[in-house]
Amino acid sequence: MTRPVGLTSHKLLALCAVLAVLSVLGTLWIWPRLAYRSWPALFGRLATVVSTQVLLLCTLLLLANDYFVFYSSWGDLLGNNGGSATVQGEGLSPGTGAVGVQVLGREQVPATGGPGQDPAQVGRLDRVRIPGGSTGLSSDGYVYLPPQYFQEPFKDQRFPAVVVMTGFPGDAKNLITKLRYPAAELQLIRSGAMQPTVQVLMRPSPSMPRDSECEDIPGGPQAQTYFTTDVPRDLRASYRILTGSGSLGVMGDSTGGYCALKLAMEHPDVFAAAASLSGYFKAAEDFTTGDLFAGSQQRRDRADLNWRLAHLPAPPVPVLLADSKEDGSTYADSQAFVAAARPPMTVTQATVDTGGHNFTTWGRLLPPSLSWLGTHLSPPAQPSASPPAAPAPPSSR
């Protein structure tokens, strides 16, 4: 039985490119023969133009997909890939004042099978703006509060939270409409696979349209400080979120995955665990980022997570790398990262056999990744009791 040509096959790309070239040459050859007024000649000219444009466009799209692996197969492109992710190697250790969140509105929680929109049943989704008191940066996003946040037994309790970042230049709304983070958590809570956790859904850059790569840029946006100082402080000023070790996790896809790993590795005192969905390991540098490091090789090296593993003490933080085995070099880079990690850092992997660098693949990786992250965060807890008031000093006579 003949095996169909795969979407990422070089044979398909070469065939399409050859057909595009032949189409251009054929158009140049036949065009003078169609240079007369008649309906057949008109439709002939139209057919040559359309066929040439379609073949050229297909060649460019296949070339882009071959480089970025947006779709790894025909099934991936058509949305037919199935199967769930497999988590492997749990716990492996291979070889200024808070500003407060501004609530801009409330939106419907896209919960599957939810009994209405009672917050105590499906949670609540706030559209917010998170200003940065110490950095002057600001970013819009969403805060998802789980049902338990509104239930009587939990009314005085504080919850762990996870900061979730999109790829660049993605919209935070994609985390709700395409990846369905709130709905995924709701299903995991109902099945007992995850504890109630506050989600903070954001872009990875608070300096749009510039891509900051979650870096404190010399003379520029202090994006890393924004995520590690301003965001946690502002959230705790507005919501019942835990403080201290184990209170915050971070995760994301693509650029958001790189940011999640970097923030947790550099600030394990802030983020107790990180999950990366098809993230990379070295800061991007292109026209969207500008000069991130002011010419400093030392800064550039420290933004390279593999360089950190090789030259700096391993951070005491658990991380999850979630990838498709067909996602170009991303999966190979993840394998190299796992091999380089050492205690006290631990690395876990979640994989799917098929899929490209896209929402369909990340949607399959999301439930096990979100569940894994929840196991590394502290459970909801009662707020600390206020210390007794100090006795009044004796009055003077």
Short mmCIF file of C-alpha atoms in Angstrom, two decimals:
data_model
loop_
_atom_site.label_atom_id
_atom_site.label_comp_id
_atom_site.label_asym_id
_atom_site.label_seq_id
_atom_site.Cartn_x
_atom_site.Cartn_y
_atom_site.Cartn_z
CA MET A 1 0.00 0.00 0.00
CA THR A 2 1.41 3.40 -0.98
CA ARG A 3 1.92 5.74 1.95
CA PRO A 4 0.51 9.27 1.39
CA VAL A 5 2.99 12.12 1.15
CA GLY A 6 3.19 13.90 4.51
CA LEU A 7 2.50 17.59 4.96
CA THR A 8 6.09 18.25 6.05
CA SER A 9 7.64 16.00 3.40
CA HIS A 10 10.45 17.65 1.43
CA LYS A 11 9.15 15.77 -1.62
CA LEU A 12 5.85 17.64 -1.37
CA LEU A 13 7.64 20.98 -1.00
CA ALA A 14 9.92 20.23 -3.97
CA LEU A 15 6.97 19.07 -6.11
CA CYS A 16 5.00 22.22 -5.34
CA ALA A 17 8.03 24.43 -6.05
CA VAL A 18 8.66 22.70 -9.41
CA LEU A 19 5.00 23.04 -10.38
CA ALA A 20 5.09 26.74 -9.45
CA VAL A 21 8.14 27.34 -11.65
CA LEU A 22 6.61 25.39 -14.53
CA SER A 23 3.39 27.36 -14.10
CA VAL A 24 5.26 30.68 -14.39
CA LEU A 25 7.17 29.49 -17.47
CA GLY A 26 3.98 28.10 -18.98
CA THR A 27 2.21 31.41 -18.41
CA LEU A 28 5.00 33.29 -20.20
CA TRP A 29 4.81 30.83 -23.11
CA ILE A 30 1.05 30.74 -23.55
CA TRP A 31 0.18 34.37 -22.78
CA PRO A 32 0.91 35.71 -26.32
CA ARG A 33 -1.30 32.95 -27.74
CA LEU A 34 -4.19 34.17 -25.59
CA ALA A 35 -3.78 37.84 -26.57
CA TYR A 36 -7.02 38.19 -28.51
CA ARG A 37 -10.58 39.08 -27.60
CA SER A 38 -12.79 36.09 -26.97
CA TRP A 39 -14.37 34.38 -24.00
CA PRO A 40 -12.10 31.28 -24.25
CA ALA A 41 -9.00 33.51 -24.32
CA LEU A 42 -10.28 35.52 -21.34
CA PHE A 43 -10.91 32.42 -19.26
CA GLY A 44 -7.56 30.99 -20.39
CA ARG A 45 -5.71 34.07 -19.13
CA LEU A 46 -7.66 33.96 -15.87
CA ALA A 47 -6.85 30.27 -15.37
CA THR A 48 -3.12 30.80 -15.88
CA VAL A 49 -3.02 33.69 -13.40
CA VAL A 50 -5.03 31.83 -10.74
CA SER A 51 -3.07 28.57 -11.08
CA THR A 52 0.26 30.39 -10.91
CA GLN A 53 -0.77 32.37 -7.82
CA VAL A 54 -2.15 29.30 -6.05
CA LEU A 55 0.99 27.26 -6.68
CA LEU A 56 3.28 30.09 -5.55
CA LEU A 57 1.20 30.62 -2.40
CA CYS A 58 1.19 26.89 -1.61
CA THR A 59 4.97 26.78 -2.01
CA LEU A 60 5.44 29.71 0.37
CA LEU A 61 3.04 28.24 2.94
CA LEU A 62 4.73 24.83 2.79
CA LEU A 63 8.12 26.50 3.16
CA ALA A 64 6.95 28.45 6.22
CA ASN A 65 5.38 25.33 7.73
CA ASP A 66 8.54 23.33 7.05
CA TYR A 67 10.55 25.89 9.05
CA PHE A 68 8.16 26.61 11.92
CA VAL A 69 6.22 23.28 12.02
CA PHE A 70 2.87 24.95 12.63
CA TYR A 71 1.22 21.73 11.39
CA SER A 72 3.05 18.42 11.39
CA SER A 73 0.61 16.33 9.35
CA TRP A 74 -2.56 16.46 7.27
CA GLY A 75 -4.50 15.31 10.32
CA ASP A 76 -2.98 18.12 12.35
CA LEU A 77 -3.97 20.67 9.71
CA LEU A 78 -7.54 19.31 9.51
CA GLY A 79 -7.88 18.98 13.28
CA ASN A 80 -8.11 15.18 13.21
CA ASN A 81 -5.21 14.40 15.54
CA GLY A 82 -6.39 12.69 18.68
CA GLY A 83 -4.93 11.16 21.78
CA SER A 84 -3.83 12.68 25.04
CA ALA A 85 -0.44 13.66 26.34
CA THR A 86 1.70 11.24 28.31
CA VAL A 87 3.53 12.54 31.36
CA GLN A 88 6.89 10.88 31.82
CA GLY A 89 9.65 11.02 34.39
CA GLU A 90 7.81 12.64 37.29
CA GLY A 91 10.41 14.16 39.59
CA LEU A 92 13.36 13.12 37.45
CA SER A 93 16.65 14.80 38.17
CA PRO A 94 18.70 13.93 35.09
CA GLY A 95 22.54 13.69 34.92
CA THR A 96 7.01 50.19 46.07
CA GLY A 97 3.62 49.35 47.25
CA ALA A 98 0.86 47.43 45.57
CA VAL A 99 -1.25 49.28 43.04
CA GLY A 100 -4.01 46.71 42.73
CA VAL A 101 -5.66 45.17 39.71
CA GLN A 102 -8.13 47.26 37.72
CA VAL A 103 -11.19 45.17 36.85
CA LEU A 104 -12.36 46.29 33.39
CA GLY A 105 -15.33 43.96 33.17
CA ARG A 106 -16.62 40.44 33.62
CA GLU A 107 -17.07 37.87 30.89
CA GLN A 108 -18.81 34.54 30.50
CA VAL A 109 -16.80 31.54 31.58
CA PRO A 110 -16.61 29.12 28.62
CA ALA A 111 -17.33 26.08 30.79
CA THR A 112 -18.32 22.85 29.12
CA GLY A 113 -21.37 21.29 30.69
CA GLY A 114 -21.55 23.97 33.37
CA PRO A 115 -24.92 24.39 35.13
CA GLY A 116 -25.45 28.04 34.26
CA GLN A 117 -23.12 30.88 35.08
CA ASP A 118 -23.34 30.87 38.89
CA PRO A 119 -19.78 31.74 40.06
CA ALA A 120 -20.07 29.14 42.82
CA GLN A 121 -20.60 26.52 40.10
CA VAL A 122 -18.34 27.60 37.20
CA GLY A 123 -16.17 30.38 38.66
CA ARG A 124 -15.79 33.94 37.42
CA LEU A 125 -13.73 35.50 34.64
CA ASP A 126 -12.57 39.09 35.18
CA ARG A 127 -11.13 41.21 32.39
CA VAL A 128 -8.37 43.19 34.09
CA ARG A 129 -5.52 45.62 33.69
CA ILE A 130 -2.47 44.97 35.86
CA PRO A 131 -0.44 48.15 36.39
CA GLY A 132 3.14 48.00 37.61
CA GLY A 133 3.89 50.27 40.54
CA SER A 134 7.64 49.74 40.45
CA THR A 135 8.18 49.50 36.67
CA GLY A 136 5.50 51.77 35.25
CA LEU A 137 4.46 48.98 32.87
CA SER A 138 0.92 47.75 32.38
CA SER A 139 -0.78 44.82 30.68
CA ASP A 140 -4.38 43.76 30.07
CA GLY A 141 -5.45 40.20 30.67
CA TYR A 142 -7.92 38.00 32.50
CA VAL A 143 -8.24 36.53 35.98
CA TYR A 144 -10.17 33.29 36.37
CA LEU A 145 -11.45 32.61 39.90
CA PRO A 146 -12.46 28.95 40.45
CA PRO A 147 -15.90 28.04 41.87
CA GLN A 148 -14.50 27.38 45.35
CA TYR A 149 -13.48 31.05 45.57
CA PHE A 150 -17.21 31.85 45.95
CA GLN A 151 -18.33 28.86 48.03
CA GLU A 152 -19.15 29.22 51.70
CA PRO A 153 -16.56 26.72 53.05
CA PHE A 154 -13.80 28.66 51.24
CA LYS A 155 -15.07 32.22 51.78
CA ASP A 156 -12.13 33.22 53.99
CA GLN A 157 -9.45 31.12 52.34
CA ARG A 158 -6.60 32.18 50.06
CA PHE A 159 -5.76 30.27 46.88
CA PRO A 160 -2.64 29.43 44.89
CA ALA A 161 -2.34 31.14 41.49
CA VAL A 162 -0.72 30.40 38.15
CA VAL A 163 0.43 33.10 35.73
CA VAL A 164 -0.27 31.90 32.17
CA MET A 165 1.37 33.56 29.14
CA THR A 166 0.59 33.35 25.45
CA GLY A 167 3.10 33.24 22.64
CA PHE A 168 4.20 36.52 21.10
CA PRO A 169 2.37 38.55 19.81
CA GLY A 170 -0.66 36.53 20.86
CA ASP A 171 -3.73 37.95 22.54
CA ALA A 172 -4.56 36.83 26.09
CA LYS A 173 -8.08 36.12 24.81
CA ASN A 174 -6.64 33.12 22.91
CA LEU A 175 -5.97 31.44 26.24
CA ILE A 176 -9.73 31.45 26.81
CA THR A 177 -11.23 30.98 23.36
CA LYS A 178 -8.67 28.66 21.75
CA LEU A 179 -6.89 26.87 24.63
CA ARG A 180 -9.81 27.14 27.10
CA TYR A 181 -7.73 27.35 30.27
CA PRO A 182 -10.71 28.11 32.59
CA ALA A 183 -12.78 25.25 31.15
CA ALA A 184 -9.80 22.88 31.41
CA GLU A 185 -9.28 23.72 35.07
CA LEU A 186 -12.99 23.39 35.83
CA GLN A 187 -13.06 19.89 34.37
CA LEU A 188 -9.89 18.93 36.26
CA ILE A 189 -11.33 20.22 39.55
CA ARG A 190 -14.58 18.29 39.01
CA SER A 191 -12.64 15.10 38.29
CA GLY A 192 -10.41 15.57 41.32
CA ALA A 193 -7.28 15.97 39.19
CA MET A 194 -6.52 19.54 40.26
CA GLN A 195 -6.97 21.75 43.27
CA PRO A 196 -8.78 25.10 42.85
CA THR A 197 -6.29 27.64 41.54
CA VAL A 198 -6.58 31.25 40.40
CA GLN A 199 -5.47 31.75 36.77
CA VAL A 200 -3.87 34.99 35.58
CA LEU A 201 -3.98 34.99 31.76
CA MET A 202 -1.59 37.44 30.08
CA ARG A 203 0.64 38.27 27.14
CA PRO A 204 4.38 37.65 27.68
CA SER A 205 5.31 41.27 26.99
CA PRO A 206 4.01 44.30 28.93
CA SER A 207 5.71 46.60 26.39
CA MET A 208 3.68 45.83 23.26
CA PRO A 209 4.33 45.99 20.36
CA ARG A 210 7.90 45.32 21.46
CA ASP A 211 8.77 41.76 22.43
CA SER A 212 10.65 42.05 25.71
CA GLU A 213 11.32 38.29 26.10
CA CYS A 214 10.58 38.78 29.84
CA GLU A 215 13.92 40.59 30.15
CA ASP A 216 14.92 43.65 32.18
CA ILE A 217 16.22 45.65 29.22
CA PRO A 218 18.98 48.19 30.00
CA GLY A 219 17.45 51.61 29.51
CA GLY A 220 14.17 49.97 28.44
CA PRO A 221 11.16 48.08 29.80
CA GLN A 222 11.83 46.14 33.00
CA ALA A 223 9.62 43.23 32.00
CA GLN A 224 11.16 40.64 34.31
CA THR A 225 10.66 42.87 37.35
CA TYR A 226 7.09 43.50 36.22
CA PHE A 227 6.27 39.77 36.25
CA THR A 228 8.21 38.88 39.39
CA THR A 229 7.39 41.91 41.55
CA ASP A 230 4.51 44.01 40.24
CA VAL A 231 2.15 41.28 39.05
CA PRO A 232 2.27 39.13 42.25
CA ARG A 233 1.97 42.18 44.49
CA ASP A 234 -0.93 43.74 42.58
CA LEU A 235 -2.82 40.45 42.40
CA ARG A 236 -2.52 39.83 46.13
CA ALA A 237 -3.77 43.36 46.77
CA SER A 238 -6.98 42.60 44.83
CA TYR A 239 -7.67 38.88 45.24
CA ARG A 240 -7.38 36.25 47.96
CA ILE A 241 -4.10 34.75 46.75
CA LEU A 242 -1.62 32.92 48.95
CA THR A 243 1.72 34.40 49.89
CA GLY A 244 5.03 32.69 50.46
CA SER A 245 6.61 29.53 49.06
CA GLY A 246 4.39 27.43 46.83
CA SER A 247 1.82 30.17 46.21
CA LEU A 248 2.57 30.94 42.55
CA GLY A 249 3.27 28.89 39.43
CA VAL A 250 3.92 30.03 35.86
CA MET A 251 3.29 28.43 32.46
CA GLY A 252 2.89 29.35 28.81
CA ASP A 253 3.23 28.32 25.19
CA SER A 254 6.01 29.22 22.73
CA THR A 255 7.41 32.60 23.92
CA GLY A 256 5.27 32.23 27.01
CA GLY A 257 6.90 28.84 27.64
CA TYR A 258 10.38 30.35 27.41
CA CYS A 259 9.32 33.13 29.79
CA ALA A 260 7.85 30.64 32.25
CA LEU A 261 11.08 28.63 32.42
CA LYS A 262 13.28 31.71 32.68
CA LEU A 263 11.24 33.41 35.39
CA ALA A 264 11.09 30.25 37.52
CA MET A 265 14.80 29.45 37.05
CA GLU A 266 15.87 32.98 37.93
CA HIS A 267 13.27 33.55 40.65
CA PRO A 268 12.40 30.24 42.34
CA ASP A 269 11.53 32.26 45.43
CA VAL A 270 8.62 33.79 43.48
CA PHE A 271 7.48 30.93 41.23
CA ALA A 272 7.39 27.48 42.80
CA ALA A 273 7.11 25.59 39.49
CA ALA A 274 6.96 26.19 35.74
CA ALA A 275 5.40 24.43 32.75
CA SER A 276 6.47 25.14 29.17
CA LEU A 277 4.32 24.13 26.19
CA SER A 278 6.61 24.04 23.14
CA GLY A 279 8.76 26.78 24.62
CA TYR A 280 12.28 27.55 23.48
CA PHE A 281 15.40 28.01 25.60
CA LYS A 282 17.22 31.09 24.31
CA ALA A 283 15.92 34.65 24.02
CA ALA A 284 14.85 35.60 20.53
CA GLU A 285 16.61 38.58 18.95
CA ASP A 286 14.97 40.14 15.89
CA PHE A 287 13.20 43.30 14.75
CA THR A 288 10.40 42.75 17.31
CA THR A 289 12.80 42.63 20.27
CA GLY A 290 15.29 45.33 19.38
CA ASP A 291 18.49 45.35 21.44
CA LEU A 292 17.64 43.38 24.58
CA PHE A 293 21.11 43.28 26.13
CA ALA A 294 22.78 46.63 25.29
CA GLY A 295 25.64 44.72 23.68
CA SER A 296 26.40 42.74 26.85
CA GLN A 297 27.39 39.14 26.15
CA GLN A 298 27.00 38.37 29.84
CA ARG A 299 23.33 39.40 29.74
CA ARG A 300 22.82 37.44 26.53
CA ASP A 301 24.34 34.34 28.10
CA ARG A 302 22.18 34.58 31.20
CA ALA A 303 19.07 34.71 29.01
CA ASP A 304 20.16 31.39 27.46
CA LEU A 305 18.66 28.69 29.69
CA ASN A 306 21.09 26.01 28.50
CA TRP A 307 24.01 28.31 29.32
CA ARG A 308 22.54 28.79 32.81
CA LEU A 309 22.40 25.03 33.32
CA ALA A 310 26.03 24.67 32.28
CA HIS A 311 27.55 27.63 34.14
CA LEU A 312 25.33 28.54 37.12
CA PRO A 313 24.09 26.59 40.14
CA ALA A 314 20.94 24.63 39.34
CA PRO A 315 17.85 26.33 40.78
CA PRO A 316 15.68 24.41 43.27
CA VAL A 317 12.60 24.39 41.05
CA PRO A 318 10.53 21.68 39.29
CA VAL A 319 9.74 22.29 35.61
CA LEU A 320 7.59 20.51 33.05
CA LEU A 321 8.44 20.44 29.34
CA ALA A 322 5.37 19.64 27.22
CA ASP A 323 6.02 19.01 23.51
CA SER A 324 4.99 17.17 20.40
CA LYS A 325 7.58 14.75 19.05
CA GLU A 326 6.90 16.22 15.60
CA ASP A 327 7.45 19.86 16.60
CA GLY A 328 10.65 20.45 14.63
CA SER A 329 13.73 21.15 16.72
CA THR A 330 11.67 22.03 19.80
CA TYR A 331 11.40 18.42 20.96
CA ALA A 332 15.13 17.80 20.36
CA ASP A 333 15.97 20.98 22.29
CA SER A 334 13.79 19.78 25.16
CA GLN A 335 15.61 16.46 25.23
CA ALA A 336 18.95 18.27 25.41
CA PHE A 337 17.64 20.44 28.26
CA VAL A 338 16.50 17.37 30.19
CA ALA A 339 19.92 15.76 29.75
CA ALA A 340 21.67 18.89 31.05
CA ALA A 341 19.44 19.40 34.13
CA ARG A 342 20.77 18.40 37.53
CA PRO A 343 19.58 18.51 41.15
CA PRO A 344 18.10 20.33 42.92
CA MET A 345 16.25 21.15 39.71
CA THR A 346 13.81 18.45 38.55
CA VAL A 347 12.41 17.99 35.05
CA THR A 348 9.24 16.21 33.97
CA GLN A 349 8.09 15.71 30.37
CA ALA A 350 4.63 15.52 28.79
CA THR A 351 4.54 14.44 25.14
CA VAL A 352 2.20 13.72 22.28
CA ASP A 353 3.38 11.71 19.29
CA THR A 354 1.89 13.98 16.63
CA GLY A 355 1.16 17.67 16.22
CA GLY A 356 2.84 20.92 15.32
CA HIS A 357 3.48 24.30 16.91
CA ASN A 358 -0.18 25.25 17.25
CA PHE A 359 -3.24 25.55 19.49
CA THR A 360 -4.49 22.05 18.64
CA THR A 361 -1.33 20.46 19.99
CA TRP A 362 -1.20 22.69 23.07
CA GLY A 363 -4.85 21.94 23.80
CA ARG A 364 -3.93 18.24 24.08
CA LEU A 365 -0.95 19.02 26.29
CA LEU A 366 -2.82 21.45 28.52
CA PRO A 367 -4.79 19.18 30.91
CA PRO A 368 -1.83 17.06 32.10
CA SER A 369 0.39 20.16 32.28
CA LEU A 370 -2.12 22.15 34.30
CA SER A 371 -2.75 19.19 36.59
CA TRP A 372 1.01 18.68 37.09
CA LEU A 373 1.53 22.33 37.95
CA GLY A 374 -1.27 22.21 40.52
CA THR A 375 0.47 19.40 42.43
CA HIS A 376 3.47 21.69 43.00
CA LEU A 377 1.49 24.55 44.50
CA SER A 378 0.28 24.96 48.08
CA PRO A 379 -3.37 24.09 48.75
CA PRO A 380 -5.89 26.79 49.64
CA ALA A 381 -5.34 28.01 53.18
CA GLN A 382 -6.91 30.28 55.74
CA PRO A 383 -5.51 33.82 55.76
CA SER A 384 -2.93 34.41 58.44
CA ALA A 385 -4.46 35.80 61.57
CA SER A 386 -3.72 39.45 62.18
CA PRO A 387 -1.11 39.90 64.91
CA PRO A 388 -2.47 41.28 68.17
CA ALA A 389 -2.30 45.02 68.49
CA ALA A 390 0.68 46.33 70.41
CA PRO A 391 -0.19 47.71 73.86
CA ALA A 392 -0.50 51.45 74.03
CA PRO A 393 2.48 53.21 75.59
CA PRO A 394 1.88 54.56 79.09
CA SER A 395 0.66 58.11 79.09
CA SER A 396 2.99 60.68 80.50
CA ARG A 397 1.95 62.85 83.43
#
